[in-house]
mmCIF file of N, CA and C in Angstrom:
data_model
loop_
_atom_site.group_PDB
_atom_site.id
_atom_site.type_symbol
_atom_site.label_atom_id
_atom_site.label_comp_id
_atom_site.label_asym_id
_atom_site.label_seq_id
_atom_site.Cartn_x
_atom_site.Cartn_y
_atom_site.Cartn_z
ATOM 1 N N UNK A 1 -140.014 -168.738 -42.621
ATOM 2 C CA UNK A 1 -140.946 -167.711 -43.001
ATOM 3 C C UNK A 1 -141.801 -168.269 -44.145
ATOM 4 N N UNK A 2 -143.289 -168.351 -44.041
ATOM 5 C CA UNK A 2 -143.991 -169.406 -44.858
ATOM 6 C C UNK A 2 -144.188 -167.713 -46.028
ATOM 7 N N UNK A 3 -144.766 -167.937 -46.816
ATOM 8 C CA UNK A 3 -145.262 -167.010 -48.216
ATOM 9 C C UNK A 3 -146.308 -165.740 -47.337
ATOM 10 N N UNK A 4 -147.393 -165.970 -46.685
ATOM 11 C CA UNK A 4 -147.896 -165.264 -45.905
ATOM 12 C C UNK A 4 -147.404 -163.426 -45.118
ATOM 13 N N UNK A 5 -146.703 -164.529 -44.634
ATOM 14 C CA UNK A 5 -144.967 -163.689 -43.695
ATOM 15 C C UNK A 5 -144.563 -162.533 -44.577
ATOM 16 N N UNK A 6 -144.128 -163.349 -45.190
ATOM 17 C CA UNK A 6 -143.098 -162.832 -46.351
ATOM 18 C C UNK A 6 -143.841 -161.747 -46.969
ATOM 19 N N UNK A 7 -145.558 -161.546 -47.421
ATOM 20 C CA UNK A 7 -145.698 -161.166 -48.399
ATOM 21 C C UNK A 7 -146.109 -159.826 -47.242
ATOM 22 N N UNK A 8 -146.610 -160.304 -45.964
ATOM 23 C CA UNK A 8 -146.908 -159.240 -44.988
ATOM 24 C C UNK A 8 -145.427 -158.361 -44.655
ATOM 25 N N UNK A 9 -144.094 -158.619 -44.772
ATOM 26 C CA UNK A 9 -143.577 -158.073 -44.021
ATOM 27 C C UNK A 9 -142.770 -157.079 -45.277
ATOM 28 N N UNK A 10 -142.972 -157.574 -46.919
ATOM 29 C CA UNK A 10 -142.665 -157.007 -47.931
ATOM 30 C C UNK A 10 -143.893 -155.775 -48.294
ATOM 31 N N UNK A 11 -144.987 -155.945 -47.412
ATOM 32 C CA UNK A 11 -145.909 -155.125 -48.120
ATOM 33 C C UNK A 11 -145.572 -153.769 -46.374
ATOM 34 N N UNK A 12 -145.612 -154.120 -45.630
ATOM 35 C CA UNK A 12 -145.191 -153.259 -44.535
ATOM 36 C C UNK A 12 -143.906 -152.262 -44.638
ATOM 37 N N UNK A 13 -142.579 -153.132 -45.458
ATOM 38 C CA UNK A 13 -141.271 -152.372 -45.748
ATOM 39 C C UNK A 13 -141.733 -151.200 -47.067
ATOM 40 N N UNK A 14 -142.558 -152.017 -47.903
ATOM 41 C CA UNK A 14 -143.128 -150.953 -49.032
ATOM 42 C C UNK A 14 -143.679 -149.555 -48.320
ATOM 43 N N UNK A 15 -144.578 -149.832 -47.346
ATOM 44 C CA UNK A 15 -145.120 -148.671 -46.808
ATOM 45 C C UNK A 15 -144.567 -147.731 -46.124
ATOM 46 N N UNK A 16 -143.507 -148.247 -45.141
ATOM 47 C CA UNK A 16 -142.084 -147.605 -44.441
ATOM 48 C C UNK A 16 -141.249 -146.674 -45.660
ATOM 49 N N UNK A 17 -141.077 -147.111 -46.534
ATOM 50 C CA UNK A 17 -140.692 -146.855 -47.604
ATOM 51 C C UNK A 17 -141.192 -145.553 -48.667
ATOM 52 N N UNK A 18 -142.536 -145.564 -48.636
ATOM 53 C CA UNK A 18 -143.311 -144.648 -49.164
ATOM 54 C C UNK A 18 -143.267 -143.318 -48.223
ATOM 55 N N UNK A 19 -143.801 -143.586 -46.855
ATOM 56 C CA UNK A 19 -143.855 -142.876 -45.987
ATOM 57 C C UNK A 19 -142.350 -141.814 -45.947
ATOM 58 N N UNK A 20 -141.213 -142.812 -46.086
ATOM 59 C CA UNK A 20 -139.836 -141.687 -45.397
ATOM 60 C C UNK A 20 -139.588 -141.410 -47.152
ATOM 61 N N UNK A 21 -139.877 -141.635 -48.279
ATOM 62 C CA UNK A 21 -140.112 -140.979 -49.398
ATOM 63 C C UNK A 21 -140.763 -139.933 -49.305
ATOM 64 N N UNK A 22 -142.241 -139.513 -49.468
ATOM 65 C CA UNK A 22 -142.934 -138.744 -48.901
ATOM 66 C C UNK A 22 -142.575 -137.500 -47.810
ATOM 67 N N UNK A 23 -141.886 -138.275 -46.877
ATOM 68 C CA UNK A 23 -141.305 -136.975 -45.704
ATOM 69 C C UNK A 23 -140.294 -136.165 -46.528
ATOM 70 N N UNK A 24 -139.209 -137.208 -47.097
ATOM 71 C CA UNK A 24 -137.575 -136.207 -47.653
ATOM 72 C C UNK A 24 -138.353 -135.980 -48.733
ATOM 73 N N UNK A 25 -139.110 -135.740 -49.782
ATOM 74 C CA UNK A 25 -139.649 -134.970 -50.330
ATOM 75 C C UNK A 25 -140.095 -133.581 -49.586
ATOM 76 N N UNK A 26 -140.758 -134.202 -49.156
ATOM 77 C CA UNK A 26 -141.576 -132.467 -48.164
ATOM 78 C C UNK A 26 -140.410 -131.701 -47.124
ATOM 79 N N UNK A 27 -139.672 -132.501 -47.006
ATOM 80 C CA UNK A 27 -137.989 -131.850 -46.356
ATOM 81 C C UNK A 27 -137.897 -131.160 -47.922
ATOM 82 N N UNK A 28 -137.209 -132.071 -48.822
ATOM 83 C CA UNK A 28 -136.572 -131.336 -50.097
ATOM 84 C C UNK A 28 -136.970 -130.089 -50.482
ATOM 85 N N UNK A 29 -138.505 -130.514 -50.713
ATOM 86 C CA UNK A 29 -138.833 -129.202 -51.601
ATOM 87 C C UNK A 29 -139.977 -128.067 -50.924
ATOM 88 N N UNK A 30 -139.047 -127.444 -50.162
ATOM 89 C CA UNK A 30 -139.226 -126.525 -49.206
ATOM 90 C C UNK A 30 -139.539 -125.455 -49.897
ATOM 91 N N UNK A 31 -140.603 -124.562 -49.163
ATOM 92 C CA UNK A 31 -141.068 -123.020 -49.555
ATOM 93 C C UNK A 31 -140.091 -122.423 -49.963
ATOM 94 N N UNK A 32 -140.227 -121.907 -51.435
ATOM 95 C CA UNK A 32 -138.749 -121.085 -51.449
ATOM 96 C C UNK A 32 -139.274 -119.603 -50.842
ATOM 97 N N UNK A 33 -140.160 -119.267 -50.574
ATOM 98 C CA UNK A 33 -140.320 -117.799 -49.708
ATOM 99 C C UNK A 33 -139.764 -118.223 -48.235
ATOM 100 N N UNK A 34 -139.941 -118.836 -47.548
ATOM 101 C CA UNK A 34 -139.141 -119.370 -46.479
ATOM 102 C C UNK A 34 -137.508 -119.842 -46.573
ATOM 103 N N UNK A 35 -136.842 -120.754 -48.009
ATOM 104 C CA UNK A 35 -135.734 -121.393 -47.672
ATOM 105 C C UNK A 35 -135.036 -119.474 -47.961
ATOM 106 N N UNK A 36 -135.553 -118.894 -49.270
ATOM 107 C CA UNK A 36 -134.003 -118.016 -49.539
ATOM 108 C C UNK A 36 -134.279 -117.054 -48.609
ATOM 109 N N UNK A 37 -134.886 -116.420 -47.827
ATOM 110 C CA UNK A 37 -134.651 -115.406 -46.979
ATOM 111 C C UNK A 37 -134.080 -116.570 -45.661
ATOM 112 N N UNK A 38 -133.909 -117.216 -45.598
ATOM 113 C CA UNK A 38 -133.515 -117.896 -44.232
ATOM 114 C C UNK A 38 -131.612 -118.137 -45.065
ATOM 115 N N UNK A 39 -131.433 -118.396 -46.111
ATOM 116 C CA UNK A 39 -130.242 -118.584 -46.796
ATOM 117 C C UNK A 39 -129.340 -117.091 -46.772
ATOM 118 N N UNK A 40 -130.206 -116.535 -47.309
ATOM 119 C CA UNK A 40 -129.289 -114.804 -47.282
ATOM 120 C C UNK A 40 -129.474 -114.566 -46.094
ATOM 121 N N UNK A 41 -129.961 -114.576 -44.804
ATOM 122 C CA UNK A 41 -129.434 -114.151 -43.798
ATOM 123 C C UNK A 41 -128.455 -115.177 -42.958
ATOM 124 N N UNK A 42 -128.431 -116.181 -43.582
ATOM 125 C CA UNK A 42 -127.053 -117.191 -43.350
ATOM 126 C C UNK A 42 -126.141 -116.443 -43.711
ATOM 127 N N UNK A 43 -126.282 -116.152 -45.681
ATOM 128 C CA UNK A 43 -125.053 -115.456 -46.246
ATOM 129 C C UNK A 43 -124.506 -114.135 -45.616
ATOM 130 N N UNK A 44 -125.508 -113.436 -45.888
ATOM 131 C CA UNK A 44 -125.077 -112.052 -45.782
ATOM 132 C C UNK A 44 -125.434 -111.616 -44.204
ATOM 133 N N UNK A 45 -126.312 -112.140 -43.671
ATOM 134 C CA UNK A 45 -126.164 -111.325 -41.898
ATOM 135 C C UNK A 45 -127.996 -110.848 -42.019
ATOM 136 N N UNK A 46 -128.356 -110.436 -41.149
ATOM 137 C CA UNK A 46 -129.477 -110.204 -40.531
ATOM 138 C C UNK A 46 -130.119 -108.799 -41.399
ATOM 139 N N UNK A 47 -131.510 -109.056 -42.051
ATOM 140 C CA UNK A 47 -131.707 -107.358 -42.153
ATOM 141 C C UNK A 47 -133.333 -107.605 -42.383
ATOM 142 N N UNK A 48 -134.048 -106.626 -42.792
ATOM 143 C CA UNK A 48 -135.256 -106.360 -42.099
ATOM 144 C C UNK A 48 -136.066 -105.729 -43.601
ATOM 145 N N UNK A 49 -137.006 -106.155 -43.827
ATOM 146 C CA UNK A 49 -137.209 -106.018 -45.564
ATOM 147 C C UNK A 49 -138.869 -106.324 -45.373
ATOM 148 N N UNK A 50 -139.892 -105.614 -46.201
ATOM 149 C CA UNK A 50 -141.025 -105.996 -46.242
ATOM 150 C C UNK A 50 -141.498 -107.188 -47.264
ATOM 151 N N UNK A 51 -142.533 -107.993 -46.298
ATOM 152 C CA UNK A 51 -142.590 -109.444 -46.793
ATOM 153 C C UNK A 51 -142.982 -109.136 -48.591
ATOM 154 N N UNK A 52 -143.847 -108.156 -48.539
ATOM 155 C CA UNK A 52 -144.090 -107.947 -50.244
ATOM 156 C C UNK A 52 -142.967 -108.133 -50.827
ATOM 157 N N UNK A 53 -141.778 -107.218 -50.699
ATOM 158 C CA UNK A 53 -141.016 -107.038 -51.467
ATOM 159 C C UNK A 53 -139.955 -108.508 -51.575
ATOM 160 N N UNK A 54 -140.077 -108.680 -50.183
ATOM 161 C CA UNK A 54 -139.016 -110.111 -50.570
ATOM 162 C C UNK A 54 -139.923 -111.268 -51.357
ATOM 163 N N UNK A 55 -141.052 -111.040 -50.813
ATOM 164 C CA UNK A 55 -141.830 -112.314 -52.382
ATOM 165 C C UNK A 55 -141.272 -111.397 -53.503
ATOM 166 N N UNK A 56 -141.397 -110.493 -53.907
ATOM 167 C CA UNK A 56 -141.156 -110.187 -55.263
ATOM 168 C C UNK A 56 -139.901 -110.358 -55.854
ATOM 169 N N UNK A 57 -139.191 -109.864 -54.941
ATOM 170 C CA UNK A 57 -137.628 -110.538 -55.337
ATOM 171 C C UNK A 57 -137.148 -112.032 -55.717
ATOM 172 N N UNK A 58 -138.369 -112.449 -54.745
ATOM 173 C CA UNK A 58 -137.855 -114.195 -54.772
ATOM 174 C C UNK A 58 -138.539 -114.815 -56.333
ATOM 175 N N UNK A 59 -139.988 -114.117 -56.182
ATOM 176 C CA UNK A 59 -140.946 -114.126 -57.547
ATOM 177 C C UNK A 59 -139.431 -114.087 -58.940
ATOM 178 N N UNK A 60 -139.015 -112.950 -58.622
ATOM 179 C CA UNK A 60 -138.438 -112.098 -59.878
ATOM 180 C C UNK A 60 -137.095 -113.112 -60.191
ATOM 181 N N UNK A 61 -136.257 -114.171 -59.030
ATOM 182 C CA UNK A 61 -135.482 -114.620 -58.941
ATOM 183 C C UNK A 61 -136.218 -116.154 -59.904
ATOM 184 N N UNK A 62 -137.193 -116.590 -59.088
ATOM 185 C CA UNK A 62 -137.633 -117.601 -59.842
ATOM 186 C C UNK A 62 -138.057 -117.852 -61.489
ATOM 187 N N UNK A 63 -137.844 -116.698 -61.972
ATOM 188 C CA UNK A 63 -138.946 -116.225 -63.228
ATOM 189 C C UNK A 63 -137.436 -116.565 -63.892
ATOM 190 N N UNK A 64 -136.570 -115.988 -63.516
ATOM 191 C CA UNK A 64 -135.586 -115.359 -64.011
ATOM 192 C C UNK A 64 -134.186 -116.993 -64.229
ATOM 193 N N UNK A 65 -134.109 -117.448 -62.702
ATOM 194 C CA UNK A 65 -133.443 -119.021 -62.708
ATOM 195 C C UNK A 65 -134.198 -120.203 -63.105
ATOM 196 N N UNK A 66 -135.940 -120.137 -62.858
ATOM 197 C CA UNK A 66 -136.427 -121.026 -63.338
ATOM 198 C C UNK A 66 -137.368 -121.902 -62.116
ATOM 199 N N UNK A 67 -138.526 -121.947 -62.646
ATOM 200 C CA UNK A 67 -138.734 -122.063 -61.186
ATOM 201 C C UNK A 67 -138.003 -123.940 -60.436
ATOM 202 N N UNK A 68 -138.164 -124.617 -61.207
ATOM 203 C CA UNK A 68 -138.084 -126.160 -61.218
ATOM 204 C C UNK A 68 -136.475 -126.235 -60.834
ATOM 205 N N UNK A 69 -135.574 -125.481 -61.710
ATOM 206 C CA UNK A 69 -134.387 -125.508 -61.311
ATOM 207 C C UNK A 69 -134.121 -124.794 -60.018
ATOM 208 N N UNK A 70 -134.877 -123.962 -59.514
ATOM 209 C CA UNK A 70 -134.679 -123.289 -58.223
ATOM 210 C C UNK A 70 -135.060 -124.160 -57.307
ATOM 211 N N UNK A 71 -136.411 -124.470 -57.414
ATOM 212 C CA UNK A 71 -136.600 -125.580 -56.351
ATOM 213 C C UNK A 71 -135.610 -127.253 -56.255
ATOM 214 N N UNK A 72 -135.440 -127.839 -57.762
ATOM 215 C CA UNK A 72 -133.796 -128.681 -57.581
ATOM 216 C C UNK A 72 -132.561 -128.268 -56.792
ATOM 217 N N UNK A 73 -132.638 -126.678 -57.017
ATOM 218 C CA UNK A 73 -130.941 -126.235 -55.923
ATOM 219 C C UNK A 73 -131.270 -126.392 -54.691
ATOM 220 N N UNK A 74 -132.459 -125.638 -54.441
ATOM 221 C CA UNK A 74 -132.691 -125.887 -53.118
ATOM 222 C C UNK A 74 -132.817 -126.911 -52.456
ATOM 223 N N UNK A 75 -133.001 -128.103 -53.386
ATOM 224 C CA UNK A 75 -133.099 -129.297 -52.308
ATOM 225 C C UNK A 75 -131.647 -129.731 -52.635
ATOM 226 N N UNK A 76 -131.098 -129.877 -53.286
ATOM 227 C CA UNK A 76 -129.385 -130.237 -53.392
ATOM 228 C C UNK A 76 -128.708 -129.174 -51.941
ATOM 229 N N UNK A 77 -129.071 -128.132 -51.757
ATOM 230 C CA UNK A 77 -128.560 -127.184 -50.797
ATOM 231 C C UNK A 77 -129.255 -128.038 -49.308
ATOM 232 N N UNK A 78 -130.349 -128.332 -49.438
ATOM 233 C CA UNK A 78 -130.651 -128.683 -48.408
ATOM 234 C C UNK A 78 -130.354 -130.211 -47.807
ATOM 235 N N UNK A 79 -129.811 -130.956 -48.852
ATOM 236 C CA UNK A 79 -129.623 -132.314 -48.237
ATOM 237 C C UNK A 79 -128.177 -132.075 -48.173
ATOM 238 N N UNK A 80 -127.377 -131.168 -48.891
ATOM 239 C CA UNK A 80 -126.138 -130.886 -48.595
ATOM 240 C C UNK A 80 -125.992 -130.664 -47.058
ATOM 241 N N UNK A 81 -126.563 -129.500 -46.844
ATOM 242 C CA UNK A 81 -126.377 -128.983 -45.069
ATOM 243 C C UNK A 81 -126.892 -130.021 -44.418
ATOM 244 N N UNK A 82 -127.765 -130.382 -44.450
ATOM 245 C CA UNK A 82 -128.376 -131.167 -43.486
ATOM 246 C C UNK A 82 -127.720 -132.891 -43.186
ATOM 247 N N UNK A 83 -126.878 -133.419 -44.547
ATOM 248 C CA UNK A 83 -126.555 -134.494 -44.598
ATOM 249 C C UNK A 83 -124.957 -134.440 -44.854
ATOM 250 N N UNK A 84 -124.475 -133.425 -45.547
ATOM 251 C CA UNK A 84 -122.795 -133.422 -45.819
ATOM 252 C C UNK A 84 -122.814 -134.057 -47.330
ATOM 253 N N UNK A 85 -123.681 -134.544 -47.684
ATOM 254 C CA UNK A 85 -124.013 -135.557 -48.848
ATOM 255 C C UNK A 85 -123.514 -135.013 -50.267
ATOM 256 N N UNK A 86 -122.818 -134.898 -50.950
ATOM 257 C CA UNK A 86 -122.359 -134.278 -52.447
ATOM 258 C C UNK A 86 -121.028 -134.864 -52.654
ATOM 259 N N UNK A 87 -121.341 -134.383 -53.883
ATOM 260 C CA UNK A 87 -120.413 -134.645 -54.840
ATOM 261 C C UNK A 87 -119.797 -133.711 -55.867
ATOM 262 N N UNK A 88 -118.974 -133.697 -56.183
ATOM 263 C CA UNK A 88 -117.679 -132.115 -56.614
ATOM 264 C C UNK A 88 -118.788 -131.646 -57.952
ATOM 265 N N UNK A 89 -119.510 -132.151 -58.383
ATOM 266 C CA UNK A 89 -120.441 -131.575 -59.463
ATOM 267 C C UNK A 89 -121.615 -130.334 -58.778
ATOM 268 N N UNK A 90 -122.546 -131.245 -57.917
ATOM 269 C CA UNK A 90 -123.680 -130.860 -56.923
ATOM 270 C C UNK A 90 -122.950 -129.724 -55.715
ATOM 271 N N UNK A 91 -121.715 -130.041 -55.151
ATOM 272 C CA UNK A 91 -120.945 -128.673 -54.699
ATOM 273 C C UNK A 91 -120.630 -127.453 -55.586
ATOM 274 N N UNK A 92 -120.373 -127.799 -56.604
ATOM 275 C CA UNK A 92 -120.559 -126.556 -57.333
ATOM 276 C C UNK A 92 -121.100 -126.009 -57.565
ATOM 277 N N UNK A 93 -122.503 -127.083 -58.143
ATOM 278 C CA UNK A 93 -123.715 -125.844 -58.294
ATOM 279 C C UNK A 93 -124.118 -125.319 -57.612
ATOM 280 N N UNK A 94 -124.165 -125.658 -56.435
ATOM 281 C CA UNK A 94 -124.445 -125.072 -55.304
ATOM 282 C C UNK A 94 -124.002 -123.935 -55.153
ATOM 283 N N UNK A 95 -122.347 -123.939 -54.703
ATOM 284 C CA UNK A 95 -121.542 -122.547 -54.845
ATOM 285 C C UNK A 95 -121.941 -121.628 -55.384
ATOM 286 N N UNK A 96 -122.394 -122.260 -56.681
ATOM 287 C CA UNK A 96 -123.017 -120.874 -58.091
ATOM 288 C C UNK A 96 -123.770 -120.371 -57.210
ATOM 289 N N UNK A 97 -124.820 -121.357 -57.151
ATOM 290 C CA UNK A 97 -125.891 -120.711 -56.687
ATOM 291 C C UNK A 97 -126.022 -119.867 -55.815
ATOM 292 N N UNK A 98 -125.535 -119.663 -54.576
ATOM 293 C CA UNK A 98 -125.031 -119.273 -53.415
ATOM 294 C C UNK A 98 -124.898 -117.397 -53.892
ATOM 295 N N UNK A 99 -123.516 -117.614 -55.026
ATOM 296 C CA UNK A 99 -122.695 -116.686 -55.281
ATOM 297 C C UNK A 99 -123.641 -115.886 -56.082
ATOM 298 N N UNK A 100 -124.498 -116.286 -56.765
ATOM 299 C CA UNK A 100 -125.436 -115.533 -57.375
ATOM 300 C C UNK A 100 -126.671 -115.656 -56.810
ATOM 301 N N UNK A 101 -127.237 -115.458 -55.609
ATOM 302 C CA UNK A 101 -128.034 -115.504 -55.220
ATOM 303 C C UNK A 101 -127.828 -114.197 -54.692
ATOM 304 N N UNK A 102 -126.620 -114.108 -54.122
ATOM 305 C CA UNK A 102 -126.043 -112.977 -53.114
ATOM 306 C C UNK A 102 -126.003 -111.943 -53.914
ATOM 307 N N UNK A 103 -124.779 -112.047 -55.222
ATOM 308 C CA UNK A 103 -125.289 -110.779 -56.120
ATOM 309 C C UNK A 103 -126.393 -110.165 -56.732
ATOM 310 N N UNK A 104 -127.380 -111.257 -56.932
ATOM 311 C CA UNK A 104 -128.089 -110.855 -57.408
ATOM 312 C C UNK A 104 -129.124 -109.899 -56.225
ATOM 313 N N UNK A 105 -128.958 -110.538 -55.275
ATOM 314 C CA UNK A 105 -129.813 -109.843 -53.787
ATOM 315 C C UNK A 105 -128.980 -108.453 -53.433
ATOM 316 N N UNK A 106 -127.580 -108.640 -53.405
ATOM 317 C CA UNK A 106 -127.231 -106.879 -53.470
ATOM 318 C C UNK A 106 -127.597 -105.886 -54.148
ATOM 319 N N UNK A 107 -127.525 -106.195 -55.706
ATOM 320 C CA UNK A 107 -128.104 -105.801 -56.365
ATOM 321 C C UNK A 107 -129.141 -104.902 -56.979
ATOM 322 N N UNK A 108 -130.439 -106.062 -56.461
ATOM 323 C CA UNK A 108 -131.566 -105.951 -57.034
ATOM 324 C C UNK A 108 -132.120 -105.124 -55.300
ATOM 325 N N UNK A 109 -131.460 -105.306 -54.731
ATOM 326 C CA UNK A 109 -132.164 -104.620 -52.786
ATOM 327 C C UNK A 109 -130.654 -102.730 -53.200
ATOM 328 N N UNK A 110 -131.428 -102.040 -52.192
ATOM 329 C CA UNK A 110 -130.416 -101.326 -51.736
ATOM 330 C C UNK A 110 -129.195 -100.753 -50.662
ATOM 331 N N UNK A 111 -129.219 -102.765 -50.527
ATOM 332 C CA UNK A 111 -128.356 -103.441 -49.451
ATOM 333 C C UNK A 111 -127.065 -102.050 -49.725
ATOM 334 N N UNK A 112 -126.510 -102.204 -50.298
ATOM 335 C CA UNK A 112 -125.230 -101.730 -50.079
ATOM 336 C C UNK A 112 -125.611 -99.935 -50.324
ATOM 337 N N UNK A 113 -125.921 -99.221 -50.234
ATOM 338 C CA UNK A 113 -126.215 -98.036 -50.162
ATOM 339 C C UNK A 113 -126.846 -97.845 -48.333
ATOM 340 N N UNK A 114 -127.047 -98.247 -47.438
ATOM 341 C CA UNK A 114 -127.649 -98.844 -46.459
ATOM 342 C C UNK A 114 -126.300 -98.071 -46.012
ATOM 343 N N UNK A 115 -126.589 -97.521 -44.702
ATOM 344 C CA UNK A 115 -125.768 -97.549 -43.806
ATOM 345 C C UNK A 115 -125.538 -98.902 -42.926
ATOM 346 N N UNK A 116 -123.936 -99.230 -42.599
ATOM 347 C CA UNK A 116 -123.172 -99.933 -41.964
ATOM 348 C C UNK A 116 -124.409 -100.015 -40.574
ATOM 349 N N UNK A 117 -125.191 -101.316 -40.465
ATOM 350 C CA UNK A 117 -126.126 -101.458 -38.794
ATOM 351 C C UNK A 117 -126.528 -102.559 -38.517
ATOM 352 N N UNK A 118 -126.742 -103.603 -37.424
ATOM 353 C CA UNK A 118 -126.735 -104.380 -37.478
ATOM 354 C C UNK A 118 -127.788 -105.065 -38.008
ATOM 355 N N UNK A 119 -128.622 -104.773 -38.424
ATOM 356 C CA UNK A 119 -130.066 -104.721 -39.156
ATOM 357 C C UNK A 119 -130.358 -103.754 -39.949
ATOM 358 N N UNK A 120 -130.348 -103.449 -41.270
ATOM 359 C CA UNK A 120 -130.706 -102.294 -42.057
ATOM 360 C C UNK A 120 -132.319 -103.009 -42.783
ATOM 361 N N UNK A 121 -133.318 -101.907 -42.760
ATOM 362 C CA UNK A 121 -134.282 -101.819 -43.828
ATOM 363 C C UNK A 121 -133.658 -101.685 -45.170
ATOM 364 N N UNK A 122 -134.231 -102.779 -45.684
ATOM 365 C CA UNK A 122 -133.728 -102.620 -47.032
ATOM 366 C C UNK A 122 -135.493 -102.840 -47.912
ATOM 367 N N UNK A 123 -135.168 -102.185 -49.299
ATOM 368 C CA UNK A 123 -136.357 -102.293 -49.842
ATOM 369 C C UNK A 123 -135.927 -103.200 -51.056
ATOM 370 N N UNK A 124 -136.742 -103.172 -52.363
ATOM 371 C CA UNK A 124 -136.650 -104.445 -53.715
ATOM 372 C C UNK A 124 -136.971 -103.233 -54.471
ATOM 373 N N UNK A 125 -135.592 -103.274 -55.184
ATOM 374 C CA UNK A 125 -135.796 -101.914 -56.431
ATOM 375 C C UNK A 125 -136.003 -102.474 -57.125
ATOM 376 N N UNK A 126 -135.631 -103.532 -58.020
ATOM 377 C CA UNK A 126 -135.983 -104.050 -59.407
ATOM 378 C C UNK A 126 -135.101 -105.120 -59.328
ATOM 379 N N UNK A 127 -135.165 -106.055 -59.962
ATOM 380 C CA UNK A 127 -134.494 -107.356 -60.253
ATOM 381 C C UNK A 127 -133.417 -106.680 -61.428
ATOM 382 N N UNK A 128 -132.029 -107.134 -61.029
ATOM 383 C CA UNK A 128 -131.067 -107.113 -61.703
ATOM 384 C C UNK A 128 -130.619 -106.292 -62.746
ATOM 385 N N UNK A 129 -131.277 -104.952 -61.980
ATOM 386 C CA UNK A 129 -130.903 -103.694 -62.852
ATOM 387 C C UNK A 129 -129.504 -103.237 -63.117
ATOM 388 N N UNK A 130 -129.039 -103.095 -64.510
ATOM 389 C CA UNK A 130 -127.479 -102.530 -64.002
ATOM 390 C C UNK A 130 -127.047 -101.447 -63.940
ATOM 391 N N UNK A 131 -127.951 -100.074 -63.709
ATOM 392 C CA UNK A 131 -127.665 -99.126 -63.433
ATOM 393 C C UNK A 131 -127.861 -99.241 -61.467
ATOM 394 N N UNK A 132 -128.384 -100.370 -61.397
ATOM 395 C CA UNK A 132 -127.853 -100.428 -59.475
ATOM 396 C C UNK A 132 -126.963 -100.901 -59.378
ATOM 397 N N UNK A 133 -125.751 -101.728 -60.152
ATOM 398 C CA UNK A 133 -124.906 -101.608 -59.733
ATOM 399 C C UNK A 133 -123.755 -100.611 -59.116
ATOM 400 N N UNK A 134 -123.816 -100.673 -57.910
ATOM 401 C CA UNK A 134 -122.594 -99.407 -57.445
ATOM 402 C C UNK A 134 -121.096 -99.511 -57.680
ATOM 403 N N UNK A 135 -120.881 -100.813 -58.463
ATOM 404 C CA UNK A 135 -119.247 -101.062 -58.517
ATOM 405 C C UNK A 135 -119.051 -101.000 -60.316
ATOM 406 N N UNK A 136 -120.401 -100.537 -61.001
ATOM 407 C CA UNK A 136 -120.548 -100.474 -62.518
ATOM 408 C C UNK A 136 -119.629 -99.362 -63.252
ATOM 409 N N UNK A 137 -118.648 -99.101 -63.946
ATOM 410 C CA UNK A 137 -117.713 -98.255 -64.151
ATOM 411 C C UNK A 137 -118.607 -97.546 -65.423
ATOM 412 N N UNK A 138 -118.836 -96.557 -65.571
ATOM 413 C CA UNK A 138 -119.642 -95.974 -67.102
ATOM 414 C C UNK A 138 -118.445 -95.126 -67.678
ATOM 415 N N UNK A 139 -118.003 -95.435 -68.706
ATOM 416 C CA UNK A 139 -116.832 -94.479 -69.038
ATOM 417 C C UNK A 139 -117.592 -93.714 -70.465
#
């Protein structure tokens, strides 16, 4: 392989390189109005919500976790599923995340006041009010 070769087939791997950079980026850092309503109906099951309100929730979620760190979970969540890929640190946060994503979506929706159906309308009362909690004891 004379210098020529070499410098053609190092400048071609660079570009291969950029390119599948570029893609798992645009894999990674996915719409979060698209990834978390596609996630909570993983978690929690199927339900039926107006698009306003779930931007606002997701809005109110991001404001609230951050937006940069939301979009980091989500791509740790997403190369997780998609690849199996982690490690007992990056599984955890994940978990968190998961676990408070869900509470916070019961919550802040009036998921659980909803009659038992396989699809309930649910609406976005407020982000992380704690007088919606229904399991809140007031003594």
């Amino acid at each position: 392989m004379n210098r020529r070769q070499f410098l053609g087939f190092t400048a071609a791997t660079a570009g291969v390189i950029t390119l599948a950079a570029a893609g798992s980026a645009a894999m990674i850092f996915e719409d979060s109005y698209t990834y978390i309503p596609a996630l909570l109906r993983e978690l929690i099951g199927d339900y039926s919500m107006a698009a306003e309100q779930e931007q606002a929730f997701i809005d109110a979620l991001a404001r609230d976790y951050g937006e940069q760190k939301l979009m980091a979970v989500i791509g740790l969540h997403r190369i997780r599923n998609t690849t199996g890929l982690g490690i007992a640190y990056t599984n955890d946060k994940i978990d968190q995340f998961e676990r408070r994503l869900v509470t916070d979506f019961l919550i802040s929706t009036d998921y659980l006041r909803q009659p038992k159906t396989a699809r309930p309308q649910l609406s976005f009362i407020g982000y992380r009010i704690p007088c919606n909690n229904p399991f809140a004891r007031f003594t």
